[in-house]
Amino acid sequence: MKNYMFDVAIIGAGVSGCAVARELSKYKLNIAVLEKNEDVCTGTSKANSGIVHAGFDAEPDSLMAKLNVKGNEMMDKFSKDLDFDFQRIGSLVVCNSQDNTEILYQLKEQGEKNGVKGLRILNREELFSLEPNLADDSHLALFAPSGGIVCPFSFNIALAENAFENGVQFFFDSPVDAVSKDENGYVIKSKDKIFSAKCVVNAAGVYADVIHNMVSDEKIEIIPRKGEYMLLDKSENGYVNHTVFTLPNNFGKGVLVSPTAHGNILVGPTANDIDDKEYTDTTSDGLQEVREKANAMMKNLPLNKVITSFAGLRAHEKRHDFRIEEVKDAPFFFDCAAIESPGLSSALAIGEYLCNMICEKLNPEKKDNFISKRKGILNPFTLSKEEFSALVKEKPEYGKVVCRCESITEGQIIDAIKRPLGARTIDGIKRRTRAGMGRCQSGFCLPRTLEILAQETGMDITEITKCGENSEFLQE
Amino acid sequence: METHKFICIGCPMGCDLTVTVDGDNISVTGNTCKRGEDYAKKEVTRPMRVLTSSVKVDGGEYPVVSVRTNCDIDKDKLFECMKVIKDTTVKAPIKIGDVLIKNILNTSADIIATKDVDKA
Amino acid sequence: MDKEFDIVIIGGGPAGLAAAVSAYDEGEKNIVIIERSEQLGGILNQCIHNGFGLHTFKEELTGPEYAARFEDEVKKRNIECLLNTMVLDISSDKIVTAINKDDGMFSIKAKTVVLCMGCRERPRGALNIPGARPAGVYSAGTAQKLINISGMKIGKEIVILGSGDIGLIMARRLTLEGAKVKAVVELMPYSGGLKRNIVQCLDDYSIPLLLSHTITKINGKHRIKSVIVSEVDENRRPIKGTETEYKCDTLLLSVGLLPENELSKKAGVNINNVTGGPVVTQDFETNIEGVFACGNVLHVHDLVDFVSEEASDAGKNAALYVKNSDKKKGKTVIVKAENGVRYVVPNTIDTNFEEDIKLRFRVDNIYKNVYIKVTMGDKELIKRKKMIVAPGEMETLVLKKEMLSDSDNIDNIIVSLER
């Protein structure tokens, strides 16, 4: 058994956990992030819409409303400081002939109460000038100019890398087996490791109930709410220019059609409550539902250009609001639970909000050497021809394309492996560089990526996995 | 008297061939051309195949070199030959056409390289 | 480092090699082949099985041997080859931008460009098979590369979806390597692969071919554990209640090939929706003057021998273009595919031609005892009886100059089937 002592232990390296870690890393605190999987961004944070919602959906005065609007506002500065992909493209909630337009006006009013700026109702003509591919019976829409899109991977990874650079320690493959109170705070058991921490943050996503219930008598239940998606080829870039929603219903925001931060088109999600916290399979019914709903919203939706489909689990709680608070019967234990949509949009605000709560309890000193900026992986194709050639002269690995669909060079893949908190798996490389995310879905680049990962890490190629233990590609 | 059934590989027709063997007397039905008859007779008397595979290379630019038998071998020898091929390692450089295994399992076929592999 | 070449060939696979050799032999020697990988020969390098070259060399070769024959011809002629070089862009005025480790990013000004980028496999995503996304799901070509080039082992219990030739070849290869291929699952009621491959790759090893079946689910969170195979109805929809689970640690997908025309599209080349390749004239010229296309980037071929033949024609025409010695400029007629014929290459014909024109086409289903015919207005130019035609096999017909002698009032030539 190995023993570790920390001031703060954060359970979960998803976007919420990493946002909290990054905020807390401004202070003189020993911080650990415990992640049950092999990398950051492997649960809910990796499989979602990648939408930064404007903030008109949530009930006024809810934590969701407050943190969504705040988190949205914070994205511009953070995306620059931490170098991740974010674009404020604006969103539309569109009414078709069947819809009750009253709801649209209510939504606008609610958004304004929440502090969303710039909301406007668009008539049919205005609407079609923005989105000519909407279904013909679309006739009225709520336009939110502050809506945006973010690359959920690079967002999460940027926060984690910056936290790491500021001294936060990450423990992967470290599922939490037990949490108990002792005189100094909490003791967390994870496989062969024991972590003692004054303060614990429960950012365990769909498992947040399991962790919470280890320390509290007031039990909570997190219901995995599955969302299935289809992703279309970049060749369809321009088919929609904004995030297009249908009118919201009881199960959330309905199906959306949106550009992604990298120029694909995303269609989905469904919303089905399930029991299994690991069941991220897509289903034929789910995909069919996505097809039907999206086809009702749009015309000539190029569903023959699907390059992949996937499913993610939202961490839903019945009361439907974020549960971000110190647990009543467990002092110094903070829930960061029920972070379902708009969790990604709220992540930065969640980090700040939780950090403030923790600082009130621990009164830590600010660091004077906090590194506030982080540089992402260089995309050499953003350079001029001369700059590119100069780079290749110095680092020839940027002169060889490995993933041809996304134009990713050896240089980027090596950077992804070598950088702080670098990739150790093929999915890790994929999320950091986009190698293998294109239309051929890694058919072409996988053999070479395996070789590079083996070479750079010293692992045997047969040990290389897709996503951690038991997902090896090759056999001896 | 015994009968065998084959699908002809001569063309996309893929005729269902029935071969009747009665001592030395072999008759083919179901074929639509002479090629079908010839194919069926060969398949029933002595089916032969070219075997292609790869052999491990020591010190080469690639870890394996592609190989083939330089002539047909008996179909029922394929797996035995594979064992020999799998147990063989050759040293780079290798030239296309090099004999890597001579007279494999006394079939009188050689395993030859089908590609150049230079030293690493 | 910027350069100029008369003929820039994009891709050093079978099409690029044949195009380069014939362009050179036509007298245009200022040629460069740009190849993204570290060796010439393209996909042939991983096709280590035999069956290549019967038409071209009258003997049966393996893929690497076939490639080597053409590489030798290229080397003999000292044709320049840029290996490990990736073309990023072709502009409509034929400036080719590329990168490699030696020169960084550079441009080549070309008088003519020959597109020879080949094709790629349809990925799983395009099929939208529900289920998990574990390791162990490969396209057949990726598996082929890992096994035949990298010398790796990919799995022990295999299911293959799609009975295209690569899938069939891999079924045999994996079986010989000691793996158990449990089934080859084919959505259609017939296989898209060659008969010879069905017999010699599946029947020889008693591997079941499940026609009119598909995979309806992939199981396994980390590494694939099993697939669910279902029978499909005549509309290719899975039939409920026919689900069977096949345990496996590897799933190969061999579900078709797509011409790789991302660069062509960027250059402004018009693409034919059926083939996925450029729209071309009988000279293999695209809508952009001086930009030619041939091989699998134009339309997916069944045999590499036919790729070489086509590319040879295209290379020659590229050379003629550079020499500006092409005297055609007669009337343009459109070649159409109808009634059982899926597509025809070329898409247009200039009627003022000298040499015979080969029409290459594919049918949309298996037909027995049909006539393939070429008509122009009321006139039947060619009518030929076929015992069988199948989508997996490319068909050809030859148009002769005299056939089009009275084409003055005609706009279309139609290739069709007659039952």
PDB file of N, CA, C and O in Angstrom, chain A residues 285-311:
ATOM      1  N   ASP A 285     -32.265   1.640 -32.466  1.00  0.00           N
ATOM      2  CA  ASP A 285     -33.422   2.503 -32.205  1.00  0.00           C
ATOM      3  C   ASP A 285     -32.981   3.941 -31.949  1.00  0.00           C
ATOM      4  O   ASP A 285     -33.590   4.887 -32.441  1.00  0.00           O
ATOM      5  N   GLY A 286     -31.921   4.080 -31.168  1.00  0.00           N
ATOM      6  CA  GLY A 286     -31.429   5.413 -30.839  1.00  0.00           C
ATOM      7  C   GLY A 286     -30.989   6.162 -32.084  1.00  0.00           C
ATOM      8  O   GLY A 286     -31.352   7.322 -32.300  1.00  0.00           O
ATOM      9  N   LEU A 287     -30.221   5.489 -32.917  1.00  0.00           N
ATOM     10  CA  LEU A 287     -29.722   6.151 -34.121  1.00  0.00           C
ATOM     11  C   LEU A 287     -30.872   6.472 -35.072  1.00  0.00           C
ATOM     12  O   LEU A 287     -30.876   7.510 -35.737  1.00  0.00           O
ATOM     13  N   GLN A 288     -31.848   5.577 -35.101  1.00  0.00           N
ATOM     14  CA  GLN A 288     -33.018   5.822 -35.949  1.00  0.00           C
ATOM     15  C   GLN A 288     -33.781   7.057 -35.450  1.00  0.00           C
ATOM     16  O   GLN A 288     -34.220   7.888 -36.243  1.00  0.00           O
ATOM     17  N   GLU A 289     -33.894   7.171 -34.136  1.00  0.00           N
ATOM     18  CA  GLU A 289     -34.582   8.333 -33.561  1.00  0.00           C
ATOM     19  C   GLU A 289     -33.850   9.633 -33.943  1.00  0.00           C
ATOM     20  O   GLU A 289     -34.477  10.631 -34.308  1.00  0.00           O
ATOM     21  N   VAL A 290     -32.522   9.582 -33.853  1.00  0.00           N
ATOM     22  CA  VAL A 290     -31.735  10.760 -34.231  1.00  0.00           C
ATOM     23  C   VAL A 290     -32.010  11.121 -35.687  1.00  0.00           C
ATOM     24  O   VAL A 290     -32.267  12.275 -36.029  1.00  0.00           O
ATOM     25  N   ARG A 291     -31.989  10.106 -36.537  1.00  0.00           N
ATOM     26  CA  ARG A 291     -32.232  10.332 -37.970  1.00  0.00           C
ATOM     27  C   ARG A 291     -33.592  10.986 -38.194  1.00  0.00           C
ATOM     28  O   ARG A 291     -33.706  11.988 -38.893  1.00  0.00           O
ATOM     29  N   GLU A 292     -34.604  10.405 -37.571  1.00  0.00           N
ATOM     30  CA  GLU A 292     -35.960  10.901 -37.816  1.00  0.00           C
ATOM     31  C   GLU A 292     -36.130  12.327 -37.317  1.00  0.00           C
ATOM     32  O   GLU A 292     -36.688  13.186 -38.004  1.00  0.00           O
ATOM     33  N   LYS A 293     -35.662  12.576 -36.103  1.00  0.00           N
ATOM     34  CA  LYS A 293     -35.848  13.909 -35.529  1.00  0.00           C
ATOM     35  C   LYS A 293     -35.055  14.950 -36.303  1.00  0.00           C
ATOM     36  O   LYS A 293     -35.536  16.058 -36.552  1.00  0.00           O
ATOM     37  N   ALA A 294     -33.839  14.597 -36.687  1.00  0.00           N
ATOM     38  CA  ALA A 294     -33.014  15.563 -37.409  1.00  0.00           C
ATOM     39  C   ALA A 294     -33.604  15.826 -38.791  1.00  0.00           C
ATOM     40  O   ALA A 294     -33.605  16.965 -39.272  1.00  0.00           O
ATOM     41  N   ASN A 295     -34.113  14.769 -39.417  1.00  0.00           N
ATOM     42  CA  ASN A 295     -34.722  14.953 -40.734  1.00  0.00           C
ATOM     43  C   ASN A 295     -35.964  15.816 -40.680  1.00  0.00           C
ATOM     44  O   ASN A 295     -36.304  16.494 -41.646  1.00  0.00           O
ATOM     45  N   ALA A 296     -36.658  15.792 -39.527  1.00  0.00           N
ATOM     46  CA  ALA A 296     -37.844  16.632 -39.383  1.00  0.00           C
ATOM     47  C   ALA A 296     -37.451  18.107 -39.232  1.00  0.00           C
ATOM     48  O   ALA A 296     -38.212  19.005 -39.578  1.00  0.00           O
ATOM     49  N   MET A 297     -36.258  18.348 -38.710  1.00  0.00           N
ATOM     50  CA  MET A 297     -35.815  19.730 -38.492  1.00  0.00           C
ATOM     51  C   MET A 297     -35.229  20.358 -39.742  1.00  0.00           C
ATOM     52  O   MET A 297     -35.241  21.571 -39.910  1.00  0.00           O
ATOM     53  N   MET A 298     -34.595  19.509 -40.554  1.00  0.00           N
ATOM     54  CA  MET A 298     -33.742  20.010 -41.631  1.00  0.00           C
ATOM     55  C   MET A 298     -34.231  19.452 -42.959  1.00  0.00           C
ATOM     56  O   MET A 298     -34.981  18.484 -42.992  1.00  0.00           O
ATOM     57  N   LYS A 299     -33.761  20.030 -44.036  1.00  0.00           N
ATOM     58  CA  LYS A 299     -34.019  19.365 -45.314  1.00  0.00           C
ATOM     59  C   LYS A 299     -32.694  18.949 -45.957  1.00  0.00           C
ATOM     60  O   LYS A 299     -31.673  19.598 -45.789  1.00  0.00           O
ATOM     61  N   ASN A 300     -32.745  17.845 -46.673  1.00  0.00           N
ATOM     62  CA  ASN A 300     -31.576  17.277 -47.348  1.00  0.00           C
ATOM     63  C   ASN A 300     -30.388  17.093 -46.399  1.00  0.00           C
ATOM     64  O   ASN A 300     -29.247  17.346 -46.768  1.00  0.00           O
ATOM     65  N   LEU A 301     -30.689  16.673 -45.193  1.00  0.00           N
ATOM     66  CA  LEU A 301     -29.596  16.429 -44.244  1.00  0.00           C
ATOM     67  C   LEU A 301     -28.740  15.273 -44.787  1.00  0.00           C
ATOM     68  O   LEU A 301     -29.256  14.200 -45.051  1.00  0.00           O
ATOM     69  N   PRO A 302     -27.447  15.517 -44.990  1.00  0.00           N
ATOM     70  CA  PRO A 302     -26.621  14.492 -45.661  1.00  0.00           C
ATOM     71  C   PRO A 302     -26.226  13.348 -44.732  1.00  0.00           C
ATOM     72  O   PRO A 302     -25.060  13.177 -44.387  1.00  0.00           O
ATOM     73  N   LEU A 303     -27.211  12.555 -44.332  1.00  0.00           N
ATOM     74  CA  LEU A 303     -26.934  11.471 -43.385  1.00  0.00           C
ATOM     75  C   LEU A 303     -26.140  10.331 -44.022  1.00  0.00           C
ATOM     76  O   LEU A 303     -25.672   9.438 -43.326  1.00  0.00           O
ATOM     77  N   ASN A 304     -25.961  10.387 -45.327  1.00  0.00           N
ATOM     78  CA  ASN A 304     -25.076   9.405 -45.961  1.00  0.00           C
ATOM     79  C   ASN A 304     -23.604   9.766 -45.746  1.00  0.00           C
ATOM     80  O   ASN A 304     -22.718   9.036 -46.146  1.00  0.00           O
ATOM     81  N   LYS A 305     -23.380  10.903 -45.110  1.00  0.00           N
ATOM     82  CA  LYS A 305     -22.001  11.325 -44.852  1.00  0.00           C
ATOM     83  C   LYS A 305     -21.615  11.129 -43.385  1.00  0.00           C
ATOM     84  O   LYS A 305     -20.720  11.798 -42.874  1.00  0.00           O
ATOM     85  N   VAL A 306     -22.311  10.209 -42.708  1.00  0.00           N
ATOM     86  CA  VAL A 306     -21.962   9.910 -41.322  1.00  0.00           C
ATOM     87  C   VAL A 306     -20.590   9.243 -41.305  1.00  0.00           C
ATOM     88  O   VAL A 306     -20.344   8.310 -42.064  1.00  0.00           O
ATOM     89  N   ILE A 307     -19.686   9.746 -40.459  1.00  0.00           N
ATOM     90  CA  ILE A 307     -18.383   9.070 -40.344  1.00  0.00           C
ATOM     91  C   ILE A 307     -18.280   8.250 -39.068  1.00  0.00           C
ATOM     92  O   ILE A 307     -17.496   7.321 -38.988  1.00  0.00           O
ATOM     93  N   THR A 308     -19.059   8.604 -38.070  1.00  0.00           N
ATOM     94  CA  THR A 308     -19.090   7.762 -36.879  1.00  0.00           C
ATOM     95  C   THR A 308     -20.336   8.099 -36.071  1.00  0.00           C
ATOM     96  O   THR A 308     -20.971   9.124 -36.289  1.00  0.00           O
ATOM     97  N   SER A 309     -20.682   7.193 -35.185  1.00  0.00           N
ATOM     98  CA  SER A 309     -21.744   7.497 -34.232  1.00  0.00           C
ATOM     99  C   SER A 309     -21.209   7.137 -32.854  1.00  0.00           C
ATOM    100  O   SER A 309     -20.302   6.324 -32.730  1.00  0.00           O
ATOM    101  N   PHE A 310     -21.743   7.763 -31.848  1.00  0.00           N
ATOM    102  CA  PHE A 310     -21.267   7.491 -30.490  1.00  0.00           C
ATOM    103  C   PHE A 310     -22.367   7.816 -29.498  1.00  0.00           C
ATOM    104  O   PHE A 310     -23.380   8.427 -29.848  1.00  0.00           O
ATOM    105  N   ALA A 311     -22.162   7.380 -28.258  1.00  0.00           N
ATOM    106  CA  ALA A 311     -23.127   7.686 -27.218  1.00  0.00           C
ATOM    107  C   ALA A 311     -22.391   8.140 -25.966  1.00  0.00           C
ATOM    108  O   ALA A 311     -21.283   7.690 -25.688  1.00  0.00           O
TER     109      ALA A 311
END
